[in-house]
Coordinates of C-alpha atoms and ligand atoms in Angstrom, one line a residue:
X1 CA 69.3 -35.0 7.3
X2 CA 68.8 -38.0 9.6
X3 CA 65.1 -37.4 10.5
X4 CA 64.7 -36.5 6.3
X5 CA 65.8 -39.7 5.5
X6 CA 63.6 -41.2 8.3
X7 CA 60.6 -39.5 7.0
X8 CA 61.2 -40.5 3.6
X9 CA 61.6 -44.1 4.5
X10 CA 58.1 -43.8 6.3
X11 CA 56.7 -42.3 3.4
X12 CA 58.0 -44.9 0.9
X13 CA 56.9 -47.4 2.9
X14 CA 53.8 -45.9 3.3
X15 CA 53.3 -45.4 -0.3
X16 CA 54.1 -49.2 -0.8
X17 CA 51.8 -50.7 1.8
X18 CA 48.6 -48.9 0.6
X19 CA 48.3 -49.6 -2.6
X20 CA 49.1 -52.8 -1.7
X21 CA 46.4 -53.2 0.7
X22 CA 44.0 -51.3 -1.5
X23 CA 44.6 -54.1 -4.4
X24 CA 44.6 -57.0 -2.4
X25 CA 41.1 -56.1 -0.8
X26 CA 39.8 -55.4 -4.0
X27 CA 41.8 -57.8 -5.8
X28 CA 40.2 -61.2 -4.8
X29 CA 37.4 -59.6 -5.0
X30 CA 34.5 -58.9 -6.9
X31 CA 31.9 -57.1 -5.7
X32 CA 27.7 -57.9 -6.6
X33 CA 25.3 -55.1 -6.0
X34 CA 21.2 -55.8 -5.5
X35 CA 18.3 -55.1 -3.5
X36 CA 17.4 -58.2 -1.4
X37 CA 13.8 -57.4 -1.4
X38 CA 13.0 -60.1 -4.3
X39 CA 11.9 -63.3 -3.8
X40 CA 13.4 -65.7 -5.7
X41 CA 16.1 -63.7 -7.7
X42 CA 17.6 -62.2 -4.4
X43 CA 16.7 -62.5 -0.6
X44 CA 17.3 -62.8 2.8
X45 CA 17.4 -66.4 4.3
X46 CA 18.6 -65.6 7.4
X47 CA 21.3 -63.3 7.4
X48 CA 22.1 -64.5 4.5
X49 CA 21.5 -63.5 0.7
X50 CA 20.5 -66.2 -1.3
X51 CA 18.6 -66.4 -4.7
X52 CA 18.7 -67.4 -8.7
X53 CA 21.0 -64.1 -9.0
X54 CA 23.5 -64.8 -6.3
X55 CA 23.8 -68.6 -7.9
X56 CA 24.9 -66.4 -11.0
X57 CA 27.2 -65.0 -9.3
X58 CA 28.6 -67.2 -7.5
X59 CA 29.8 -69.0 -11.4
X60 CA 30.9 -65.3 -12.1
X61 CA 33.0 -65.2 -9.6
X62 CA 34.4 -68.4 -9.9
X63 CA 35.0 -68.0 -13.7
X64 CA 37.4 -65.3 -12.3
X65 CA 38.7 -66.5 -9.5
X66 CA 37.8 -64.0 -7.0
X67 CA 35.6 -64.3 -4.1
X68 CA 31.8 -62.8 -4.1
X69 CA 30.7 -59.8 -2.3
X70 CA 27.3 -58.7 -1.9
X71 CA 26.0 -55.4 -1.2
X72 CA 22.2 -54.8 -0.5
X73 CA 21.3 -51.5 -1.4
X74 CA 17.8 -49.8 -2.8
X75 CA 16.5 -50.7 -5.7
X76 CA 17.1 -47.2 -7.1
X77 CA 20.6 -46.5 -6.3
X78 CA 21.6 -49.3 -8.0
X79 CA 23.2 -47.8 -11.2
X80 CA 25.0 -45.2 -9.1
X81 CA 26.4 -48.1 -7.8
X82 CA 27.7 -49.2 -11.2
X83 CA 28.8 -45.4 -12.0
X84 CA 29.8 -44.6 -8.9
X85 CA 32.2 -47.7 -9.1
X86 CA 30.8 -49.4 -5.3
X87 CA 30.4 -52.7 -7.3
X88 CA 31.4 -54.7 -10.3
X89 CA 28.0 -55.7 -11.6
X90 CA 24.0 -55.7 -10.8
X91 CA 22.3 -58.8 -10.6
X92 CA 18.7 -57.8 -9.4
X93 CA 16.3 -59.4 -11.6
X94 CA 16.6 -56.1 -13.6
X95 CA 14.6 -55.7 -16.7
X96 CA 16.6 -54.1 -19.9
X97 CA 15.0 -50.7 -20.8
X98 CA 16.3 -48.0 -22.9
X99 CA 16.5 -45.7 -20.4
X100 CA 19.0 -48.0 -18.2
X101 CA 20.5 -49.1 -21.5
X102 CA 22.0 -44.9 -21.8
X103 CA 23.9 -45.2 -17.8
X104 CA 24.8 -48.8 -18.1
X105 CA 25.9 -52.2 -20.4
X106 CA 23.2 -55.0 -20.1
X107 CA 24.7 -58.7 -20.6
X108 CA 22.6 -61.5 -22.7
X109 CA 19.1 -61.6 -21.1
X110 CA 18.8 -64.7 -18.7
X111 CA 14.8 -64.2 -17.5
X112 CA 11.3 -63.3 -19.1
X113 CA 8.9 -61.8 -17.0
X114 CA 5.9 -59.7 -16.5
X115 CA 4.4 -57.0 -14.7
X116 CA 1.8 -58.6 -12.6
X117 CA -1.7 -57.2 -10.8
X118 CA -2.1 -58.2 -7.0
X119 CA -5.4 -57.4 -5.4
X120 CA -7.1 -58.5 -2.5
X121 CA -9.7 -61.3 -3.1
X122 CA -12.6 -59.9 -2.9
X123 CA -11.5 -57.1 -5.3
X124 CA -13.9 -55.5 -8.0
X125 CA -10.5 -55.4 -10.0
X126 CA -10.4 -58.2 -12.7
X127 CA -8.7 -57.1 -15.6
X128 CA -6.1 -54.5 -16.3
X129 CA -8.3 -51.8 -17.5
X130 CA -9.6 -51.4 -13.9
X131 CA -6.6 -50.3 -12.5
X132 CA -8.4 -46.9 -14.2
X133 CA -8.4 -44.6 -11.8
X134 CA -7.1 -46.7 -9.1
X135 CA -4.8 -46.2 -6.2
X136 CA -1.8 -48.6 -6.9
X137 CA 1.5 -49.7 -5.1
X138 CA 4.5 -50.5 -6.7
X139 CA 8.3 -50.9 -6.0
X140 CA 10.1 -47.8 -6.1
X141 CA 12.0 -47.1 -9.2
X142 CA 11.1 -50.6 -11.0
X143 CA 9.7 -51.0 -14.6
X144 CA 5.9 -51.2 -12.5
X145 CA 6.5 -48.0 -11.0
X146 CA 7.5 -46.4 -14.7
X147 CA 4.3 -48.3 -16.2
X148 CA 1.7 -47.1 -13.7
X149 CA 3.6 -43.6 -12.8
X150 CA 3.6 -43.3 -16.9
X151 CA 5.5 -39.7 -17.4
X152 CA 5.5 -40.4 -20.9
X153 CA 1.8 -40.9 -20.6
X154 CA 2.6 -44.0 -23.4
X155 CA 0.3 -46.3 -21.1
X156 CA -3.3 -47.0 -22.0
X157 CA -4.1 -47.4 -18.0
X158 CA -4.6 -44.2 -16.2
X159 CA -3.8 -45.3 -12.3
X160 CA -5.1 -42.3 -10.5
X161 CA -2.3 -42.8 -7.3
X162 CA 0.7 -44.7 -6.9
X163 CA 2.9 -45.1 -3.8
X164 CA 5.9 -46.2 -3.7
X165 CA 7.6 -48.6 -1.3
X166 CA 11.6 -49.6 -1.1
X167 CA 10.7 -53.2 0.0
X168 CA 7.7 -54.8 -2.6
X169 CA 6.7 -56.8 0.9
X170 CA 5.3 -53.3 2.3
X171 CA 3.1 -52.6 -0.6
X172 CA 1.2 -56.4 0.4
X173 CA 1.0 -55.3 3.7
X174 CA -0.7 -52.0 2.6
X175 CA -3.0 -54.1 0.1
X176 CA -3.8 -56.4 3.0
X177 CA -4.6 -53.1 4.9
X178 CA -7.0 -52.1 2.8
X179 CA -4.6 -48.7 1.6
X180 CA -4.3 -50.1 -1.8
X181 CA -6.1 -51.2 -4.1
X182 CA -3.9 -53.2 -6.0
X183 CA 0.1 -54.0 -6.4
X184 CA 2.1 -54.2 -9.8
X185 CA 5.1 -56.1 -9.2
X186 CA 7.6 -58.5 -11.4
X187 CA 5.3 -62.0 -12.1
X188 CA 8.0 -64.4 -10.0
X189 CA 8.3 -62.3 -6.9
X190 CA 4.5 -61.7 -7.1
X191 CA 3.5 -65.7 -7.3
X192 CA 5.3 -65.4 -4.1
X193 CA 3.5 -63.1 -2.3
X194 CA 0.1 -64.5 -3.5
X195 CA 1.3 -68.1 -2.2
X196 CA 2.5 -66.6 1.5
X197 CA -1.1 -65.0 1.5
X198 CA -3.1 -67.2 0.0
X199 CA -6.2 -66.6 1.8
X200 CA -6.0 -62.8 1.1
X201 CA -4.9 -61.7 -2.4
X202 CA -5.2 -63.2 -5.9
X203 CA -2.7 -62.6 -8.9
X204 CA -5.1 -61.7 -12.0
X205 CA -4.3 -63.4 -15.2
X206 CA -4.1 -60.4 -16.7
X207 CA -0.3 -58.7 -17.1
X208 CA 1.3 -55.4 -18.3
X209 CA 4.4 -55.7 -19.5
X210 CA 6.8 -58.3 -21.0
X211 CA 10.1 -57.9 -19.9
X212 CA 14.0 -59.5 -19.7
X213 CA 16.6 -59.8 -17.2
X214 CA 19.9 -59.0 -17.3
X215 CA 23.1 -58.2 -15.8
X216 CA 24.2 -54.9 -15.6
X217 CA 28.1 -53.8 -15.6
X218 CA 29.7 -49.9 -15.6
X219 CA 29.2 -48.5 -19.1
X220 CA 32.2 -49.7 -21.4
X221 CA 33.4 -52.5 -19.0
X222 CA 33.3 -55.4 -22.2
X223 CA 35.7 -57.4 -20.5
X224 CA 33.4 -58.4 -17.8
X225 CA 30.2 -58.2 -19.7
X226 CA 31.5 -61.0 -22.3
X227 CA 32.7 -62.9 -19.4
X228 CA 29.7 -62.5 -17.9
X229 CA 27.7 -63.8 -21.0
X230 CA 30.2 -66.7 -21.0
X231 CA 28.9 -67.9 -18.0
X232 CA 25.3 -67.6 -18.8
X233 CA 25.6 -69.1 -22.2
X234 CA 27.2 -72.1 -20.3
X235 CA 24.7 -72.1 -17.5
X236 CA 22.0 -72.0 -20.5
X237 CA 23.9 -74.7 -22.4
X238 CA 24.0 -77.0 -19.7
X239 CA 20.5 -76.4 -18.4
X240 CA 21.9 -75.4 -15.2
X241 CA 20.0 -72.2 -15.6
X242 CA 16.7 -73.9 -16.4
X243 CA 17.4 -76.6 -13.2
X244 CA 17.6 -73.6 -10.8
X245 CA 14.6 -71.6 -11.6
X246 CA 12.4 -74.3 -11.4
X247 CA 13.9 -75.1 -8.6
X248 CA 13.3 -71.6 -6.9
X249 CA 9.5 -72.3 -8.4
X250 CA 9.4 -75.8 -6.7
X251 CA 10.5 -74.2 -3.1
X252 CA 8.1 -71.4 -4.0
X253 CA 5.6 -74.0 -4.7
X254 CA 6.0 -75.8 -1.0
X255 CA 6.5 -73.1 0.9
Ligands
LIG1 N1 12.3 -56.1 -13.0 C1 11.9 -54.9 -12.4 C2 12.9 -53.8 -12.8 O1 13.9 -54.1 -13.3 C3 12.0 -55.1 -10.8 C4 13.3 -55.5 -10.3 C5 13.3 -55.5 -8.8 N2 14.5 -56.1 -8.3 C6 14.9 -56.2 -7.0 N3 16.0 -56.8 -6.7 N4 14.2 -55.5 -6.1 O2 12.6 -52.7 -12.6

């Protein structure tokens, strides 16, 4: 009887503690997935991950009171992330698409942006309708890699290869190799690229797509998505929005 009583304390203490500790782990926090492979929405300076999206954030967070954590994951697990419940929203300059739209809740779009074409200088690639036939490199699971990988065959541009890459910086060094002939990325990341390399590759006028940006939250989860829009109406409003991408264009214009 003693030791039942003993073990039934233990257990009700147990039982108090971890929940307990589970909730105040999660509970001041709130937890931002992305892939820190894009320069300027989301990258590494340092060891640190710093960006247009993780300034976002960082008003999200604070419009809830709850301290920021980031994960850095690949681009394409980032709506399991979402489903699987490892974070409370994506921020990773992530285009809305249908497709996404049916596993996950897009807030008010905060970014317009295109698909861009990167090729070496020299390149007999000038327009779009080049890439024909092409071998082209793109960052896995992205809105490029859907355009040029084209299952719905939808695309007037018939790419004949495309590899993809988990970091958009190895498909540059590949073009730089000579292994590609050109590199579809997102038009801000790619500006980027061309400016660190300046000497090698060119950005044609030319683009594919026109896109928008948006948060993403766990289908269903309203309460965060309208609080999310709060904050970007405000940071809209303000111009705070406007201040900080050209801002990131400014440092990507002197670096
Ligand atoms: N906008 C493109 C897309 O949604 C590319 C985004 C890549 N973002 C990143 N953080 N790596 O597919």
């Amino acid at each position: 009887m003693k030791n039942l009583k003993k073990v039934a304390a233990i257990c009700l203490a147990a039982a108090m503690l971890v929940p307990f500790a589970a909730c105040s782990k999660k509970g001041n926090k709130i937890v931002m997935s992305t892939n820190a492979q894009f320069q300027p929405f989301e990258y590494y300076s340092g060891k640190e991950i710093v960006g247009i999206d993780v300034e976002i954030a960082k008003k999200i967070a604070a419009k809830v009171g709850k301290e920021l954590e980031i994960r850095d994951v690949e681009f394409d697990s980032l709506p399991n992330e979402l489903s699987s419940g490892k974070c409370d929203f994506v921020a990773a300059g992530m285009t809305v698409t249908e497709d996404r739209k049916k596993n996950m809740d897009f807030s008010d779009t905060y970014f317009d942006a295109t698909q861009s074409i990167i090729v070496l200088k020299n390149s007999s690639i000038k327009s779009r309708t080049d890439l024909n036939g092409k071998t082209v490199g793109v960052q896995q699971g992205t809105t490029g890699d859907t355009y040029c990988t084209d299952e719905e065959k939808t695309s007037d541009i018939h790419v004949k290869t495309v590899k993809r890459y988990n970091k958009g910086s190895d498909a540059i060094s590949d073009l730089i190799a000579g292994r590609l002939d050109a590199v579809v990325i997102d038009d801000f990341p790619a500006q980027k690229f061309v400016e660190n390399n300046s000497d090698k590759i060119v950005k044609l006028d030319d683009a594919l797509t026109v896109e928008h940006y948006a948060i993403a939250v766990k289908k269903g989860n309203t309460d965060l998505l309208n609080t999310i829009n709060s904050v970007l109406a405000e940071m809209k409003s303000s111009g705070e929005l406007d201040k900080l991408i050209e801002e990131n264009k400014a440092a990507l214009e002197n670096s």
